[in-house]
Tab-separated table of N, CA and C in Angstrom:
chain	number	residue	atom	x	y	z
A	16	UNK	N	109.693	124.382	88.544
A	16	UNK	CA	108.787	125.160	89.349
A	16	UNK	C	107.439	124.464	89.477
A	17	UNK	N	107.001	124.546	90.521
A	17	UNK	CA	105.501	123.639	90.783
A	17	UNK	C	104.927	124.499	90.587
A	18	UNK	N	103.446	124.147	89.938
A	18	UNK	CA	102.184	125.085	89.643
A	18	UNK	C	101.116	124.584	90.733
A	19	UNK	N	100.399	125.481	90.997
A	19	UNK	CA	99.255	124.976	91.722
A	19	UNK	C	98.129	125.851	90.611
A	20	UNK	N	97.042	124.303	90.225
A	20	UNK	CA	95.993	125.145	89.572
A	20	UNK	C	94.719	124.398	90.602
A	21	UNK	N	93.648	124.535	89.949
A	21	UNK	CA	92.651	124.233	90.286
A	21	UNK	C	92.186	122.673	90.334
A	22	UNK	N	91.987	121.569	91.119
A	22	UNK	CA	92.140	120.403	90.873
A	22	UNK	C	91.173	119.974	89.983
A	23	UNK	N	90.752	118.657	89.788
A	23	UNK	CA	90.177	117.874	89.256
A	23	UNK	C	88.761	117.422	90.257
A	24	UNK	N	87.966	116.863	89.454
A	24	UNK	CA	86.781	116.738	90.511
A	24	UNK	C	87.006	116.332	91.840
A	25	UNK	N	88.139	115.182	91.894
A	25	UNK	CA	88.368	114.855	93.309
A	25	UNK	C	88.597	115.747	94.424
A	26	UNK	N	89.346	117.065	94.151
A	26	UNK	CA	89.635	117.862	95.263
A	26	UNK	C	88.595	118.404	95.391
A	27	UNK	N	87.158	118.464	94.282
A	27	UNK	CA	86.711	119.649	94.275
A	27	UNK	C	85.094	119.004	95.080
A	28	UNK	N	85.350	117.369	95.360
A	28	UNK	CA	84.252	116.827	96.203
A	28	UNK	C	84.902	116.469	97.274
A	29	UNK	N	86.286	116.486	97.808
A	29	UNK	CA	86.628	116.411	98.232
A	29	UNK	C	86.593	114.913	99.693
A	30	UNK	N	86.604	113.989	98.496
A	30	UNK	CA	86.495	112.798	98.993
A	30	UNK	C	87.361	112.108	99.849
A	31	UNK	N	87.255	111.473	101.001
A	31	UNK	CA	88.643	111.300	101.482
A	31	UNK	C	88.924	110.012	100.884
A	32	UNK	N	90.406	110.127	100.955
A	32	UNK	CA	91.448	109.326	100.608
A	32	UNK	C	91.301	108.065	101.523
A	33	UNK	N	91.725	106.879	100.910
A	33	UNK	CA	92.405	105.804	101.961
A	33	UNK	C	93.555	105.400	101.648
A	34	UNK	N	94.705	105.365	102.883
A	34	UNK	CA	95.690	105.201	102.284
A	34	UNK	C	95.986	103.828	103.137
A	35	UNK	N	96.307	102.606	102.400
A	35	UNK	CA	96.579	101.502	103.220
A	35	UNK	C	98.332	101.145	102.980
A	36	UNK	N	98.848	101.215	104.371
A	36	UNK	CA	100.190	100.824	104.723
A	36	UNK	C	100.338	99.733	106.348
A	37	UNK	N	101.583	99.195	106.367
A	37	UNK	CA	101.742	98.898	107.576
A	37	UNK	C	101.203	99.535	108.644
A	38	UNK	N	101.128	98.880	109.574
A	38	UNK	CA	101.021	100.043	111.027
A	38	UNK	C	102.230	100.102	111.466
A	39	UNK	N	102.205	101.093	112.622
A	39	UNK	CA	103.493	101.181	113.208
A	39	UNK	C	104.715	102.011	112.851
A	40	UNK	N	104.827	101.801	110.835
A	40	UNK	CA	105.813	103.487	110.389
A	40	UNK	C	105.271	103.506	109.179
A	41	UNK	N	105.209	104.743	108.725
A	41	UNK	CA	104.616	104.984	107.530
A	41	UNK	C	105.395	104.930	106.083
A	42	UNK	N	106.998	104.284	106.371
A	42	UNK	CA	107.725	104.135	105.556
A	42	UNK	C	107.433	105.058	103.904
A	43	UNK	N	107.089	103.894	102.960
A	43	UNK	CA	106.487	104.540	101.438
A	43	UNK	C	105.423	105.373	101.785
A	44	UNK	N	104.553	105.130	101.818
A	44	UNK	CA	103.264	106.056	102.344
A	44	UNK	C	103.729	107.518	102.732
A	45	UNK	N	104.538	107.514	103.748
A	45	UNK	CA	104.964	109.105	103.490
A	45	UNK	C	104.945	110.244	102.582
A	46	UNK	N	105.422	110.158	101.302
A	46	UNK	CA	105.549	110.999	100.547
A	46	UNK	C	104.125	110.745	99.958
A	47	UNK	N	102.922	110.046	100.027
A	47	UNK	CA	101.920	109.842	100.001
A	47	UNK	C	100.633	110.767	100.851
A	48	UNK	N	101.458	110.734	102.102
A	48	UNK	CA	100.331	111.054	103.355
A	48	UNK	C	101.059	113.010	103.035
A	49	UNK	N	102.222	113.246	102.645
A	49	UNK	CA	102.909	114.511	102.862
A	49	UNK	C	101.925	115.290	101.644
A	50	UNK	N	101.607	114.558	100.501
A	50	UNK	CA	101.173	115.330	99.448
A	50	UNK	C	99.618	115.830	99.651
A	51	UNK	N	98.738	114.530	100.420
A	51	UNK	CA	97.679	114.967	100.701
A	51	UNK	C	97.469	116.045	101.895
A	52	UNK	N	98.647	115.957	102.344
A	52	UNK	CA	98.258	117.223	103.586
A	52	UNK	C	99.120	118.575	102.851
A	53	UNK	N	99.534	118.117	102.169
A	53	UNK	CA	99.713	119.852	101.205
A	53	UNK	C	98.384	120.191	100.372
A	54	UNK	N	97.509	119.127	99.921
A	54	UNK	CA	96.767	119.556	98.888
A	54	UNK	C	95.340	120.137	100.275
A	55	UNK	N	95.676	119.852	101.707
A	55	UNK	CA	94.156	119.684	102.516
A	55	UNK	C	93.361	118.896	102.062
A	56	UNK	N	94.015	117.777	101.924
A	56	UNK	CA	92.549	116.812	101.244
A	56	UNK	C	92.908	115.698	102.304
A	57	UNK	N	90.805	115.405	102.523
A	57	UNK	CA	90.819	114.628	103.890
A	57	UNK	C	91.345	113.163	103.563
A	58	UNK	N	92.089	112.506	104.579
A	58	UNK	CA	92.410	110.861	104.053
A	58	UNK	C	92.805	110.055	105.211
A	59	UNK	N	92.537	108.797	105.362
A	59	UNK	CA	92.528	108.227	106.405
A	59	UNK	C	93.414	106.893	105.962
A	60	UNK	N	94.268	106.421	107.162
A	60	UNK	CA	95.609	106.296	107.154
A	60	UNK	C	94.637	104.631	107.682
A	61	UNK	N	94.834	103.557	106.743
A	61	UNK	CA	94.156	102.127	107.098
A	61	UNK	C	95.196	100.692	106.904
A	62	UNK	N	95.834	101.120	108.498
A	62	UNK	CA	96.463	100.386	108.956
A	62	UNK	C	96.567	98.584	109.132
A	63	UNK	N	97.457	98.110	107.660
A	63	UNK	CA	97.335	96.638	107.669
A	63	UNK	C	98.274	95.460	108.897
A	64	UNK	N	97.590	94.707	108.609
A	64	UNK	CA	97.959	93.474	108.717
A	64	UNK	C	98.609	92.396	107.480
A	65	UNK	N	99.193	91.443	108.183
A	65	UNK	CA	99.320	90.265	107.152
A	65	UNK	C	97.834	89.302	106.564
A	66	UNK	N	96.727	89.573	107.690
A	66	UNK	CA	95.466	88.934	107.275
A	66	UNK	C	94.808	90.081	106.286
A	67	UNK	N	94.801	91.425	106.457
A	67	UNK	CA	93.943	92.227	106.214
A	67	UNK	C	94.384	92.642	104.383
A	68	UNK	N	95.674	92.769	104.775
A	68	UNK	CA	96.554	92.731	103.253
A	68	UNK	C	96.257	92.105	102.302
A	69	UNK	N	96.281	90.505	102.796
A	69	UNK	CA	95.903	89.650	102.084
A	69	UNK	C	94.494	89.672	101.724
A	70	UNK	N	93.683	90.032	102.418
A	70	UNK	CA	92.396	90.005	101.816
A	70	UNK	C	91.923	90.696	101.007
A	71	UNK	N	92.436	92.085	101.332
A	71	UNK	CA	92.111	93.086	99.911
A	71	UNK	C	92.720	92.568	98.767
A	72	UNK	N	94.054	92.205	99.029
A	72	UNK	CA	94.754	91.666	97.086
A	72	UNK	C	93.745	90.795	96.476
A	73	UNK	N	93.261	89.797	97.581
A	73	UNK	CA	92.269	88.651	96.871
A	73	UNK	C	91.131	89.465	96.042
A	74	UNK	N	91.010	90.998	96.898
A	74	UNK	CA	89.165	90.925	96.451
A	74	UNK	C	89.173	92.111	95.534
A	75	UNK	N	90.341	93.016	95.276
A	75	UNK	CA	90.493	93.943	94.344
A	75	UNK	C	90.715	93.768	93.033
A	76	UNK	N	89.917	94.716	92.103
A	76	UNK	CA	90.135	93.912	90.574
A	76	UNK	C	91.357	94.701	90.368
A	77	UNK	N	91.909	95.451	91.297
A	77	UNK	CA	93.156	96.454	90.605
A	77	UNK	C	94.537	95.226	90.994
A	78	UNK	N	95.499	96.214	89.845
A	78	UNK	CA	96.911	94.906	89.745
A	78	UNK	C	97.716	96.013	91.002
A	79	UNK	N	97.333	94.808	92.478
A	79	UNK	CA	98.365	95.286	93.379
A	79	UNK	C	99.090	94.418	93.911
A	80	UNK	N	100.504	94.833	94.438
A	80	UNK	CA	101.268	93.734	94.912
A	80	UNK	C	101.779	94.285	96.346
A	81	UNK	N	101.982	95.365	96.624
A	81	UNK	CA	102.415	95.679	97.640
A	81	UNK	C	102.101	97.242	97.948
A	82	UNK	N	102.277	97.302	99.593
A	82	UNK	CA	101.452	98.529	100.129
A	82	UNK	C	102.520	99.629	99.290
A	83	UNK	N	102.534	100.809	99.984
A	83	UNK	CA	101.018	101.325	100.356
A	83	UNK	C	100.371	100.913	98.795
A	84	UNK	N	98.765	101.771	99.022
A	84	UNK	CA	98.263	101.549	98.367
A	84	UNK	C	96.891	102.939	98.251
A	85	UNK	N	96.475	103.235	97.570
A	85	UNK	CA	95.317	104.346	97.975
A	85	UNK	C	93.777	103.970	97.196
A	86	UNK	N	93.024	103.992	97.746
A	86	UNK	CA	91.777	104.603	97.297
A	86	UNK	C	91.108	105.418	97.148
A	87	UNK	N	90.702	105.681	96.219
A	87	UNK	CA	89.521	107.216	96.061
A	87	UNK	C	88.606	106.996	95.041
A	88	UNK	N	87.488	106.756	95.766
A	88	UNK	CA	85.914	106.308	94.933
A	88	UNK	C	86.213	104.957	94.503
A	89	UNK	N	85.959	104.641	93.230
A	89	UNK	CA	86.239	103.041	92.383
A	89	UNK	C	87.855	102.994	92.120
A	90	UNK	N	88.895	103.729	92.288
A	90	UNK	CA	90.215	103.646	91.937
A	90	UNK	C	90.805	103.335	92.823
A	91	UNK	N	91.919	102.093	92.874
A	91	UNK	CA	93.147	101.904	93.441
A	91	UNK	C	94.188	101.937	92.603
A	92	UNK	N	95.091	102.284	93.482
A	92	UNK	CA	96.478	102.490	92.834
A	92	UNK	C	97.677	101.918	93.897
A	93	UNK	N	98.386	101.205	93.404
A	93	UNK	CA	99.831	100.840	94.374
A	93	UNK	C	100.947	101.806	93.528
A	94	UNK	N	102.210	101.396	94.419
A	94	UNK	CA	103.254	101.834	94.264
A	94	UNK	C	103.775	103.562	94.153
A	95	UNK	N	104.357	103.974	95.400
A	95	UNK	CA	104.273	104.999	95.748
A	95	UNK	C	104.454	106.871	94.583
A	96	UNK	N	105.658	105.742	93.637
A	96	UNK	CA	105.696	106.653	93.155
A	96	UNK	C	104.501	107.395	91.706
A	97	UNK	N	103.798	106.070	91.191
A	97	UNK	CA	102.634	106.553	90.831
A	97	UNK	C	101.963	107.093	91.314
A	98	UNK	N	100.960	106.627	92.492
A	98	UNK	CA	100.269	107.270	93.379
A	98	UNK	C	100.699	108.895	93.557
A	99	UNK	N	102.004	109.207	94.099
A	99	UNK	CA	102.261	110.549	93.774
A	99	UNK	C	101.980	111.603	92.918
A	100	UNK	N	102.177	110.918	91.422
A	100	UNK	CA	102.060	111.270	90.368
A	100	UNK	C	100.855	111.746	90.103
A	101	UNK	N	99.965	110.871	90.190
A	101	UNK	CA	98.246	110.824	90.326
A	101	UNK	C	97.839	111.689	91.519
A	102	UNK	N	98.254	111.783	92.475
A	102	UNK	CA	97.730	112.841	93.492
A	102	UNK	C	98.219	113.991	92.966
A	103	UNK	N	99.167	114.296	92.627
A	103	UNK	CA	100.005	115.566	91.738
A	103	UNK	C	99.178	116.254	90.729
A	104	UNK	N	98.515	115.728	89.566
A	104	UNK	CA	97.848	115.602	88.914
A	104	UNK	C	96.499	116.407	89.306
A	105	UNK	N	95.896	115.503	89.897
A	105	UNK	CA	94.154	115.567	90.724
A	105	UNK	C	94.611	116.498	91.647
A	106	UNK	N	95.320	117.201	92.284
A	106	UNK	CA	95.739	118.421	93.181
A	106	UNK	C	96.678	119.409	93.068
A	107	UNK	N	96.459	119.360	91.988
A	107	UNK	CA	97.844	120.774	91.172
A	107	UNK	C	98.829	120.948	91.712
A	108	UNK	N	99.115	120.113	91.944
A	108	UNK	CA	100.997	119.545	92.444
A	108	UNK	C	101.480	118.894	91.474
A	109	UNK	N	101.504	119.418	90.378
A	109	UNK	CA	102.340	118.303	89.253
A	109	UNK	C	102.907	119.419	88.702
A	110	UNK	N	104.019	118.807	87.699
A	110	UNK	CA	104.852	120.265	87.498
A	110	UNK	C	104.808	120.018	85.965
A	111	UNK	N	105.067	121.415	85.442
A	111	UNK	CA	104.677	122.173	84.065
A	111	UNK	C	105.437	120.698	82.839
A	112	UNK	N	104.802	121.063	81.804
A	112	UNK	CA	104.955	119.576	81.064
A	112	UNK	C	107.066	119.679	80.772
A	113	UNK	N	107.326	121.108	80.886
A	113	UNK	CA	108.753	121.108	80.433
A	113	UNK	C	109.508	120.633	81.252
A	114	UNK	N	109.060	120.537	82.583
A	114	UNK	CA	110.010	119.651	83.915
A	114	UNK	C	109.125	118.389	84.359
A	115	UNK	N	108.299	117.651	83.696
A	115	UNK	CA	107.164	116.934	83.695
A	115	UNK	C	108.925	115.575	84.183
A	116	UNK	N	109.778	115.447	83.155
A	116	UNK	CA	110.855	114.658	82.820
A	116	UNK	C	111.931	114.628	84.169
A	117	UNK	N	112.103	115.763	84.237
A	117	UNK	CA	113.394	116.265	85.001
A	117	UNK	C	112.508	115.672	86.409
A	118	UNK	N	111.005	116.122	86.609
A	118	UNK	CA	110.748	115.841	87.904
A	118	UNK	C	111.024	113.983	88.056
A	119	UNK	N	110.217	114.015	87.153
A	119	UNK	CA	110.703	112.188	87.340
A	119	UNK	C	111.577	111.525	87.468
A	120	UNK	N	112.440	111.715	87.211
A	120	UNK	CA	114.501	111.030	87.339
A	120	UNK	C	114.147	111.778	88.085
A	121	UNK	N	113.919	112.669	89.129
A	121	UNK	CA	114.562	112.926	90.551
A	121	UNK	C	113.738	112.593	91.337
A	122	UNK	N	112.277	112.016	91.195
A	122	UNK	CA	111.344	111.009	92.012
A	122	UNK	C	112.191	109.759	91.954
A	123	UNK	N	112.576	109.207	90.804
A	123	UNK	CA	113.069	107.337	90.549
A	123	UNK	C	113.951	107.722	91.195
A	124	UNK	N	114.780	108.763	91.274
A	124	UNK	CA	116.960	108.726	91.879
A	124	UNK	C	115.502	108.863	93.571
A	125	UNK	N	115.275	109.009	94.156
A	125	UNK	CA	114.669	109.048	95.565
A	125	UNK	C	114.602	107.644	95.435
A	126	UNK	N	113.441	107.549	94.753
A	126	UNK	CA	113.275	105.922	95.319
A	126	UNK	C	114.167	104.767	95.066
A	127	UNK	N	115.048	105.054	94.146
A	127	UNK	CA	116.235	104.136	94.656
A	127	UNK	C	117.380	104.350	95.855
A	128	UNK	N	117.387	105.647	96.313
A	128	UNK	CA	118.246	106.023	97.102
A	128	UNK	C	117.249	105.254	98.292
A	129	UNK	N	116.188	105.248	98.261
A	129	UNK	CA	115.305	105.083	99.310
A	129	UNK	C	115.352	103.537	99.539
A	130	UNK	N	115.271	102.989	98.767
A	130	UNK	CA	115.630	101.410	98.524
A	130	UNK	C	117.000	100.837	99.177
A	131	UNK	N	117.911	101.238	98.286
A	131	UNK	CA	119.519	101.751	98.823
A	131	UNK	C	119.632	101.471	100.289
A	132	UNK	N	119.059	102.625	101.305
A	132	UNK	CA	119.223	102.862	102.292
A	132	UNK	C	118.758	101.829	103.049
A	133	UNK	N	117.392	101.334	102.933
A	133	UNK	CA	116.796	100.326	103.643
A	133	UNK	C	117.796	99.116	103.381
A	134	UNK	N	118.309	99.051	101.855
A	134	UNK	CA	118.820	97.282	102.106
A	134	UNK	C	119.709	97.720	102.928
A	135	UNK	N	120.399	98.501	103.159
A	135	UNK	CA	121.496	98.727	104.133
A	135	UNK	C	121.010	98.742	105.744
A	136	UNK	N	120.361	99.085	105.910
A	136	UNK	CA	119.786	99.273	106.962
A	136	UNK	C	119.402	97.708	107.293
A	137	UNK	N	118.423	97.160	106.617
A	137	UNK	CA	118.204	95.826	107.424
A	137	UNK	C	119.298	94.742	106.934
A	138	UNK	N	120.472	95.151	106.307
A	138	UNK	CA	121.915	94.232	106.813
A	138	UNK	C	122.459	93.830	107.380
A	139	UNK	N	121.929	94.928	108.655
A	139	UNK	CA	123.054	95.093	109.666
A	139	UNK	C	124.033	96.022	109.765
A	140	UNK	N	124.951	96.255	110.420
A	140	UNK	CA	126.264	97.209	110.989
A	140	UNK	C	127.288	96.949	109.848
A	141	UNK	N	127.224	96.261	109.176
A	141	UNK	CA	128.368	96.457	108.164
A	141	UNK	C	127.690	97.161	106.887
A	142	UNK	N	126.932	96.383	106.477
A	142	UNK	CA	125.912	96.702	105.033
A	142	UNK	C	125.807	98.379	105.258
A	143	UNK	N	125.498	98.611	106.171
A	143	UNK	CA	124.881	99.906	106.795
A	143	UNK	C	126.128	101.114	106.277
A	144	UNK	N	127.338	100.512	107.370
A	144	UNK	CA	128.456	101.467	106.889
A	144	UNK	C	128.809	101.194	105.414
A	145	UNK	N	128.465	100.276	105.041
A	145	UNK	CA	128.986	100.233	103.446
A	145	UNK	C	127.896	101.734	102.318
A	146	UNK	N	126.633	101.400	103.089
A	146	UNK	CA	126.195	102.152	102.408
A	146	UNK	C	126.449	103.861	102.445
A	147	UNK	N	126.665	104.170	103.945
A	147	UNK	CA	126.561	105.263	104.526
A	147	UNK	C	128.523	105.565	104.061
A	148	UNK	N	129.360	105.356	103.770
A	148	UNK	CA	130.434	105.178	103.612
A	148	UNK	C	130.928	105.155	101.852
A	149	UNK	N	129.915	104.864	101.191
A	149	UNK	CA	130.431	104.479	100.080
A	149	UNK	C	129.122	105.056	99.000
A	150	UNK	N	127.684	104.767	99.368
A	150	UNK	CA	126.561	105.228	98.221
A	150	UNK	C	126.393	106.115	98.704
A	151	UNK	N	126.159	106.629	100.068
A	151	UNK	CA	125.260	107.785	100.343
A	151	UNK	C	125.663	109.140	99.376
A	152	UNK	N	126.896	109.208	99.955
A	152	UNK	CA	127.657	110.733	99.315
A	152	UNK	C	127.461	110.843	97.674
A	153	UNK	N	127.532	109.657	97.035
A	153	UNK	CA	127.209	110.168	95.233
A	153	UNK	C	125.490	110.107	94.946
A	154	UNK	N	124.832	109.569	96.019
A	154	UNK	CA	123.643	109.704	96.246
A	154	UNK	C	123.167	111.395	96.077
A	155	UNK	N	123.279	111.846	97.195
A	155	UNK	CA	123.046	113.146	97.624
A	155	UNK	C	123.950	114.590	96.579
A	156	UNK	N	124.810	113.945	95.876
A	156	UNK	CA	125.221	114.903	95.007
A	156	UNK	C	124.762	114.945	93.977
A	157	UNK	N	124.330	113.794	93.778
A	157	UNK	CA	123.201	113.484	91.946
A	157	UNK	C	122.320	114.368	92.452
A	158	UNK	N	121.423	114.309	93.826
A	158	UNK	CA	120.246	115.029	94.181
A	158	UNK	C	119.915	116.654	94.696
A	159	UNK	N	121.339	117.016	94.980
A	159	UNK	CA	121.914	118.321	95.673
A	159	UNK	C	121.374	119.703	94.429
């Protein structure tokens, strides 16, 4: 069961967010951009490049390797499913310490299903049906 309490200073100055991903689809970032528009917290969506990418990794003291990525005040954070975690947290979207566990194996089983799908997807027409044919279905029943 999700709790909603009262956030942490961030919601409560309500700073906006930056969330840096590709342009064009919001792929990872999604479940990123979905949490801040449940919590109403303002955030602006800062659409990279291969030049622009590269320049933040050079000039950030935080350990990032790949988008998305968020800011709020002096903090960055990569990798989607932390970031979640941490917005969860700072916006009383995190769940009670007794499903703290359970929520997590069913964030990681997403993001490998999520992984999963894409290598299939940019395979091609076979990879694709292999996946959709063979992982999807024990996929979705671990998650059901």
């Amino acid at each position: 069961p999700r709790r909603r309490v009262e956030s942490t200073t961030i919601m409560a100055e309500k700073k906006e967010v930056q969330v840096k991903y590709w342009g064009g689809f919001t792929g990872r970032a999604e479940p990123v951009m979905m949490i801040l528009e449940e919590a109403k917290q303002p955030w602006k969506w800062d659409k990279q490049t291969g030049a622009t990418w590269t320049e933040f990794k050079n000039k950030t003291a935080s350990p990032v390797f790949a988008l998305p990525t968020i800011t709020m005040g002096n903090t960055v954070l990569s990798q989607t499913t932390a970031i979640c975690a941490k917005l969860g947290k700072d916006f009383g979207l995190y769940p009670e310490a007794k499903d703290e566990f359970t929520v997590w194996s069913v964030a990681l089983n997403i993001a490998d299903l999520w992984a999963e799908a894409y290598k299939g997807r940019k395979g091609g027409a076979e990879a694709s049906k292999s996946f959709l044919d063979g992982r999807l279905k024990p996929w979705l029943q671990v998650l059901a």
